[in-house]
mmCIF file of C-alpha atoms in Angstrom:
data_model
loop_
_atom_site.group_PDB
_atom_site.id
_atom_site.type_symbol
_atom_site.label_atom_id
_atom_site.label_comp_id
_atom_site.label_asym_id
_atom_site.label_seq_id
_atom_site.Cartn_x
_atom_site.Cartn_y
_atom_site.Cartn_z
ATOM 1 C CA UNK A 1 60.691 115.971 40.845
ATOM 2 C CA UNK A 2 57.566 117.541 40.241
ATOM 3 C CA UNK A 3 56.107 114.031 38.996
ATOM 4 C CA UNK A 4 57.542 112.352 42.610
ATOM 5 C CA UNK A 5 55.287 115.681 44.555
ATOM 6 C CA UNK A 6 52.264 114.525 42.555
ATOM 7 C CA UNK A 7 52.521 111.012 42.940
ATOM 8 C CA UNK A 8 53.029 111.159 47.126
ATOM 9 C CA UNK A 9 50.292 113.741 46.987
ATOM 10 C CA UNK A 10 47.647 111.302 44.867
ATOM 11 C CA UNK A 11 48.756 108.313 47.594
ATOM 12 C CA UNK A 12 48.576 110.121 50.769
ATOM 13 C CA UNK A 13 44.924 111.358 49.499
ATOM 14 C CA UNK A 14 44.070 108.039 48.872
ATOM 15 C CA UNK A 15 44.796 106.926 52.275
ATOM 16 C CA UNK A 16 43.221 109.799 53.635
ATOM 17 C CA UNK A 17 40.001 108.815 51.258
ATOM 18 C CA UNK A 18 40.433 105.105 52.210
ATOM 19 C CA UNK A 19 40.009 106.190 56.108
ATOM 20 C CA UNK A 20 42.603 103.738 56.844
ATOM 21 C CA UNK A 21 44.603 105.366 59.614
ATOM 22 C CA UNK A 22 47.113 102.668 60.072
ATOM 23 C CA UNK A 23 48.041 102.239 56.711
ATOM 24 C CA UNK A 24 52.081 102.899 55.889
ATOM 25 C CA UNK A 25 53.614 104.776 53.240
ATOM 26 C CA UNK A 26 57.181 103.526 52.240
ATOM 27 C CA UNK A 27 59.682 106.011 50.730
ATOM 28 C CA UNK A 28 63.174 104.581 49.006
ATOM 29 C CA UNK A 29 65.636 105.044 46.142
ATOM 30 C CA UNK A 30 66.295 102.282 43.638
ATOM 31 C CA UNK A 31 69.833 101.803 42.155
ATOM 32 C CA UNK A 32 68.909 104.102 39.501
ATOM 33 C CA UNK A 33 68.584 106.812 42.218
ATOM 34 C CA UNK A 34 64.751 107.661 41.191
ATOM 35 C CA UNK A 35 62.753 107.500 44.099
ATOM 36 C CA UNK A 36 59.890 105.423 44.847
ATOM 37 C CA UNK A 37 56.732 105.758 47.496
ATOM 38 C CA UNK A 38 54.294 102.873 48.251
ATOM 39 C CA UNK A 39 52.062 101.283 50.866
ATOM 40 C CA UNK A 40 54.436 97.987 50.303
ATOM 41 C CA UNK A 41 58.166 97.488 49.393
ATOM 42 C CA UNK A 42 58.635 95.150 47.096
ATOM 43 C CA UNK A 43 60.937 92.170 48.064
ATOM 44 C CA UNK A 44 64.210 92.518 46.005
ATOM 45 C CA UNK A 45 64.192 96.664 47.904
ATOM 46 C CA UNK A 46 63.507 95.006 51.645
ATOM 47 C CA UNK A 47 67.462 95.130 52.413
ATOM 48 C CA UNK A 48 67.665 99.031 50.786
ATOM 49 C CA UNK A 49 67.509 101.773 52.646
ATOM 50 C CA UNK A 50 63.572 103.039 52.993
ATOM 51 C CA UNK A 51 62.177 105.345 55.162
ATOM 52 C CA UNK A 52 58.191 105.273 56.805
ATOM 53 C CA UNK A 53 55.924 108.084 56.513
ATOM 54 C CA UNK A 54 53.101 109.849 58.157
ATOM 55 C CA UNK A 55 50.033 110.260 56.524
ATOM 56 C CA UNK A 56 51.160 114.124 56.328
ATOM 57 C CA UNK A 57 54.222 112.934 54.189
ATOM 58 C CA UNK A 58 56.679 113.341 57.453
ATOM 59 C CA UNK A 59 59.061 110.627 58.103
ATOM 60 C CA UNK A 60 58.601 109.124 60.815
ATOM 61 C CA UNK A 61 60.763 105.880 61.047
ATOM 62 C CA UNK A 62 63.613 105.093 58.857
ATOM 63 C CA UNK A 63 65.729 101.440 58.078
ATOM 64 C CA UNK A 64 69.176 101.680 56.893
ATOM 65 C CA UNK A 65 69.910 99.594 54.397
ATOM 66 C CA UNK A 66 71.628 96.167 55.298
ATOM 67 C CA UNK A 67 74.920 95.771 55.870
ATOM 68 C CA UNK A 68 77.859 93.995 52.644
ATOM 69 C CA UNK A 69 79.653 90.908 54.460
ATOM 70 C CA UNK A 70 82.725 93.164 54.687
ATOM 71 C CA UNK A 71 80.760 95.921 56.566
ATOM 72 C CA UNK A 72 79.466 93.289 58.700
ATOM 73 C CA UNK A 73 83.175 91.632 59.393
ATOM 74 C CA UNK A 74 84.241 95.117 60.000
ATOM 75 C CA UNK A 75 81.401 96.180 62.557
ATOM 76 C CA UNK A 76 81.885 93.073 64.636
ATOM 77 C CA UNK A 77 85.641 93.387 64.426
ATOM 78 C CA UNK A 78 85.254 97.076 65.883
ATOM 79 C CA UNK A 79 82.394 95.906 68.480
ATOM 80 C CA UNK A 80 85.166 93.543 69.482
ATOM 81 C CA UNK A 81 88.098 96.254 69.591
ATOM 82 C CA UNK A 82 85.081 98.154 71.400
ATOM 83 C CA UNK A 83 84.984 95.192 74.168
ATOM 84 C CA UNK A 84 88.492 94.415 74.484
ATOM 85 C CA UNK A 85 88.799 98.284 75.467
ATOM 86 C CA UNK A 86 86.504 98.042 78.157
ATOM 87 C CA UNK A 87 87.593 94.942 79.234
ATOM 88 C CA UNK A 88 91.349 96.821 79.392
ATOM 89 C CA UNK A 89 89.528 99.765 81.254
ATOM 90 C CA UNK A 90 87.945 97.909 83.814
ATOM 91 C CA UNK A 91 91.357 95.295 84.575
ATOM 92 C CA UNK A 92 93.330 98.853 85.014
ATOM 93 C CA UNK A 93 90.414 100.062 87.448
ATOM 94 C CA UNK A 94 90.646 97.323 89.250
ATOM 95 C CA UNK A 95 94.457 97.381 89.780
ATOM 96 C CA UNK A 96 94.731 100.988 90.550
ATOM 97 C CA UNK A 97 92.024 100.612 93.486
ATOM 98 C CA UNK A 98 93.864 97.559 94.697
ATOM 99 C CA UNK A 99 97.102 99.470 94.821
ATOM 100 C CA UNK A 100 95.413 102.588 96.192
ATOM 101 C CA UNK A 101 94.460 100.001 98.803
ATOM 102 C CA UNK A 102 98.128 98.999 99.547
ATOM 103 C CA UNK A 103 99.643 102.429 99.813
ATOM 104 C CA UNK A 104 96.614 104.067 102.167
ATOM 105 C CA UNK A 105 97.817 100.688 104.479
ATOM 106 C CA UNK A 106 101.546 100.899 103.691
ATOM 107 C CA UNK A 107 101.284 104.387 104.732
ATOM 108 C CA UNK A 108 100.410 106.927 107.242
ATOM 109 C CA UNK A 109 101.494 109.726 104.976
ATOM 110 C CA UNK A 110 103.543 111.715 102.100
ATOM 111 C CA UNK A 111 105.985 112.572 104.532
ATOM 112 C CA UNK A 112 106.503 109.123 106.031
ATOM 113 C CA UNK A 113 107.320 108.044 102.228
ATOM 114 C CA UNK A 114 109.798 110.974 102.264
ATOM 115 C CA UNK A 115 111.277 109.724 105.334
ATOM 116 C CA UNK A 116 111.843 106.213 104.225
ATOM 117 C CA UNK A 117 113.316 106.915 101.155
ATOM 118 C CA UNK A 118 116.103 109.021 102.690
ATOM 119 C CA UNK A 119 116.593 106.774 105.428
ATOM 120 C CA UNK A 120 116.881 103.945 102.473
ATOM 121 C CA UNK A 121 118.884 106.129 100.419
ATOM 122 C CA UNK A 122 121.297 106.929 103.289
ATOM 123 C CA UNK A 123 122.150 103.266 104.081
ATOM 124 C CA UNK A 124 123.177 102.939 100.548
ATOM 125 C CA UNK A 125 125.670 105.568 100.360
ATOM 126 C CA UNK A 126 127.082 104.714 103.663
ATOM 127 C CA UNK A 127 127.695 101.248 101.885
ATOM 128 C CA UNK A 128 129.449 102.775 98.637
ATOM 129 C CA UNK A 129 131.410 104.851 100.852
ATOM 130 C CA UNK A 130 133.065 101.640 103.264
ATOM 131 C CA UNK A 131 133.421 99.942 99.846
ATOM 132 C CA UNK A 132 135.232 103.027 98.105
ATOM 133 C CA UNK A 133 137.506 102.403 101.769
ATOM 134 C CA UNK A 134 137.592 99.129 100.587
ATOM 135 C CA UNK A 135 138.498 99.647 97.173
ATOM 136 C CA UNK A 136 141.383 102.256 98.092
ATOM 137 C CA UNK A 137 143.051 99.168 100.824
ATOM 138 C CA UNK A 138 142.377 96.856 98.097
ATOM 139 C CA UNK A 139 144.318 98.295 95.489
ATOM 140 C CA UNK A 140 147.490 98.930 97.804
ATOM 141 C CA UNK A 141 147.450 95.389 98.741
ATOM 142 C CA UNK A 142 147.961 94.397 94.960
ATOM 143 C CA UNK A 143 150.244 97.012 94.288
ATOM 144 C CA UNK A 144 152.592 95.829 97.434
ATOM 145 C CA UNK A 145 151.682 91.959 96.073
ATOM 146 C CA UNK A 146 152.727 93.044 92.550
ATOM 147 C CA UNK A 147 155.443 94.713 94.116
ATOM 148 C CA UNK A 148 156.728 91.836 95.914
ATOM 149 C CA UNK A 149 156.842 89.462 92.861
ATOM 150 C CA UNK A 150 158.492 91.612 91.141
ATOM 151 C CA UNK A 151 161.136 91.939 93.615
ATOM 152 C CA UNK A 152 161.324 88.450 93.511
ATOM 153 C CA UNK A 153 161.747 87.767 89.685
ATOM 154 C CA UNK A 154 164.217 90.434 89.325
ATOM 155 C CA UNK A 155 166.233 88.854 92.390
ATOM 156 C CA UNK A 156 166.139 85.516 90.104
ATOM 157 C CA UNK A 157 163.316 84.093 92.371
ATOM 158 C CA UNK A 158 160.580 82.526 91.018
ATOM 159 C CA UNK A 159 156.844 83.628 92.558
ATOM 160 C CA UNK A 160 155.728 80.916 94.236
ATOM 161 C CA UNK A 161 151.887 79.167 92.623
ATOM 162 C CA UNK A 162 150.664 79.931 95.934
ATOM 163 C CA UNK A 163 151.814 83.599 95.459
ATOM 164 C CA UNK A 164 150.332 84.231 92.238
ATOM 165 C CA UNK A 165 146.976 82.686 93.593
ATOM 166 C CA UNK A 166 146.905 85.000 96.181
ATOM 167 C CA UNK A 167 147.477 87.928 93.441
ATOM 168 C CA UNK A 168 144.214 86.838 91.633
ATOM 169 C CA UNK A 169 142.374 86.671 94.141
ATOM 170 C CA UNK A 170 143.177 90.151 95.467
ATOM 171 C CA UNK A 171 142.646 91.101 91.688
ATOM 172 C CA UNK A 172 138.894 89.413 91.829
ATOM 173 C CA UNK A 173 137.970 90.927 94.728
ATOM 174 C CA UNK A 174 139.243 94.381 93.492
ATOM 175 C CA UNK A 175 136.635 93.920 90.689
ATOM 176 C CA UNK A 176 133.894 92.599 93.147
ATOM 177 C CA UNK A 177 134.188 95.243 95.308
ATOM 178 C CA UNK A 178 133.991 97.844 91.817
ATOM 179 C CA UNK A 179 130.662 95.692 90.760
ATOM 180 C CA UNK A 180 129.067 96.287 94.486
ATOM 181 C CA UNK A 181 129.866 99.746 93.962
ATOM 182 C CA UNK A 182 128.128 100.082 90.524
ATOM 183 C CA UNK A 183 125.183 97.977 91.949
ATOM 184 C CA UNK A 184 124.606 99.959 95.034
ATOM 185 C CA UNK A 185 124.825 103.468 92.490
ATOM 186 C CA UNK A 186 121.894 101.710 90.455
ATOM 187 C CA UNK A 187 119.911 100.292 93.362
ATOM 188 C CA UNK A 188 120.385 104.173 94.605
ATOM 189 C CA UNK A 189 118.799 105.302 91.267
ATOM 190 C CA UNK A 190 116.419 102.682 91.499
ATOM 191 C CA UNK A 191 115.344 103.496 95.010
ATOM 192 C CA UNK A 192 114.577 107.091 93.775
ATOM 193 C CA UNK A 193 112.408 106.000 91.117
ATOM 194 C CA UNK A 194 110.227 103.751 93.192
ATOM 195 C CA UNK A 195 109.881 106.659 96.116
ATOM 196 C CA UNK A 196 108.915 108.683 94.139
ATOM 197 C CA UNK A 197 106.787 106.945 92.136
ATOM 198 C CA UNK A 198 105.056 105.914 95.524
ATOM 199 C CA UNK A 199 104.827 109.733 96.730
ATOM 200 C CA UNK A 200 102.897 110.404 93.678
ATOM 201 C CA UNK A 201 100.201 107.841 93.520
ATOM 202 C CA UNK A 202 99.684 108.066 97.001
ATOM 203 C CA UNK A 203 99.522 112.360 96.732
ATOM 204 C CA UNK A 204 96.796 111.399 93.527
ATOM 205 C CA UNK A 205 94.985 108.748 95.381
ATOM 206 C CA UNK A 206 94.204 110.848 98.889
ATOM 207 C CA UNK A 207 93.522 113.830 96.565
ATOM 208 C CA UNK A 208 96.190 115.791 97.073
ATOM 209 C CA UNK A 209 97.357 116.177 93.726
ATOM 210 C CA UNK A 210 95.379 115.888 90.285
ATOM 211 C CA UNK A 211 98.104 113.608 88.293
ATOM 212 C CA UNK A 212 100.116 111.100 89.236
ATOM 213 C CA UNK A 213 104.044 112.055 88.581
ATOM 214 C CA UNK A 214 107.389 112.198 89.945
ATOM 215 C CA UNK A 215 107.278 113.687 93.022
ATOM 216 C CA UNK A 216 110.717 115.159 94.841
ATOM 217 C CA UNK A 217 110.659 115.005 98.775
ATOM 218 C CA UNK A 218 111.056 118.770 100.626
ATOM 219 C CA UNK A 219 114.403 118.078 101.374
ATOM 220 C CA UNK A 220 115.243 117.726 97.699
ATOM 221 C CA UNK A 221 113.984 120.785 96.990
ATOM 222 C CA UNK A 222 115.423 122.883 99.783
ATOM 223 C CA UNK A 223 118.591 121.382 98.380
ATOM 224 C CA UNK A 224 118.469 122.376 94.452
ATOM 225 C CA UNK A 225 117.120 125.949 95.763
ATOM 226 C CA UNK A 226 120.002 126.141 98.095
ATOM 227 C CA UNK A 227 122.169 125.584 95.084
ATOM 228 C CA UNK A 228 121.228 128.207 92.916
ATOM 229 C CA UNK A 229 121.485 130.880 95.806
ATOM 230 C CA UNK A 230 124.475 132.705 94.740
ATOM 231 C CA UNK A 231 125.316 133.497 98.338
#
């Protein structure tokens, strides 16, 4: 170490001597890690790390060392992750502004989302109740069909083609009328979900709210509070 002081000391003196203020002084390591200063690099070091000094011996600039082929293949593989994530960033930008654009002109408010989804939400359940009618009618027209054939076989009749047609056909729309049901119970479901979904973007995108999540209407609320009341 001592030997590396004296020899920058001898070479920044003779610079200083020379008068040459622009000349460069080169610092760098070789790969037996003893370290090297000179007013040149030699060729086989000019991909090494080195680093430029002053004529005070402060560093002043500094070159990494160049880069293997698979530290190369991995930088441009991360400047490419790098891209693709701005890319992403920008594309989901751009969609939330357009639909912040749709809801402010869909509409007028929070509440008017509120309103719609009850109003939605009520037609539904007014349609699984006539079908639950339905159902109930349904069923006591196959049980008097059912009825009837039986009558008939035990009498030593025999139930007509016709007849048994008519049975399974009551029978399919039994099951048609239990598939509206289950469809209208999803749509309900589904209904909430998108309602809600819609009261919370549009809360987060007028500023009402910092996050966008599920949102319940007042009238939930009112409800589930009304619940737990114990009076």
């Amino acid at each position: 170490m001592k030997n590396i002081h004296i020899q920058l000391l001898l070479l920044v003196t003779l610079i200083i001597f020379q008068g040459d203020l622009s000349a460069k002084l080169y610092k760098w390591v070789d790969e037996d890690g003893k370290v090297h200063y000179s007013d040149k690099v030699p060729p086989e070091y000019n991909d090494k790390a080195r680093q430029e000094l002053n004529q005070a011996g402060v560093v002043k600039d500094s070159v990494d060392r160049a880069l293997t082929p698979e530290e190369k293949k991995q930088k441009a593989e991360e400047l490419a992750r790098q891209k693709a994530e701005a890319q992403k960033q920008a594309e989901l930008k751009k969609q939330q502004q357009a639909e912040r654009n749709k809801l402010i002109k869909s509409y007028s408010s929070a509440d008017q989302i509120t309103r719609l989804k009850r109003e939605r939400i009520d037609a539904l359940e007014r349609n699984i109740e006539l079908a639950e009618e339905n159902l109930v009618i349904q069923k006591r027209n196959l049980d008097d069909l059912l009825k009837r054939a039986a009558d008939k076989e035990r009498s030593g009749g025999v139930v007509s083609d016709a007849f048994t047609a008519q049975i399974e056909k009551s029978r399919e729309q039994i099951e048609n009328q239990k598939l509206f049901i289950i469809d209208k119970t999803q749509e309900i479901k589904d209904t909430e979900e998108k309602y809600n979904d819609e009261l919370a973007k549009y809360l987060f995108y007028t500023g009402q709210t910092q996050s966008i999540e599920p949102v319940l209407n007042k009238e939930e609320d009112e409800q589930t509070s009304v619940s737990k009341d114990p009076q």
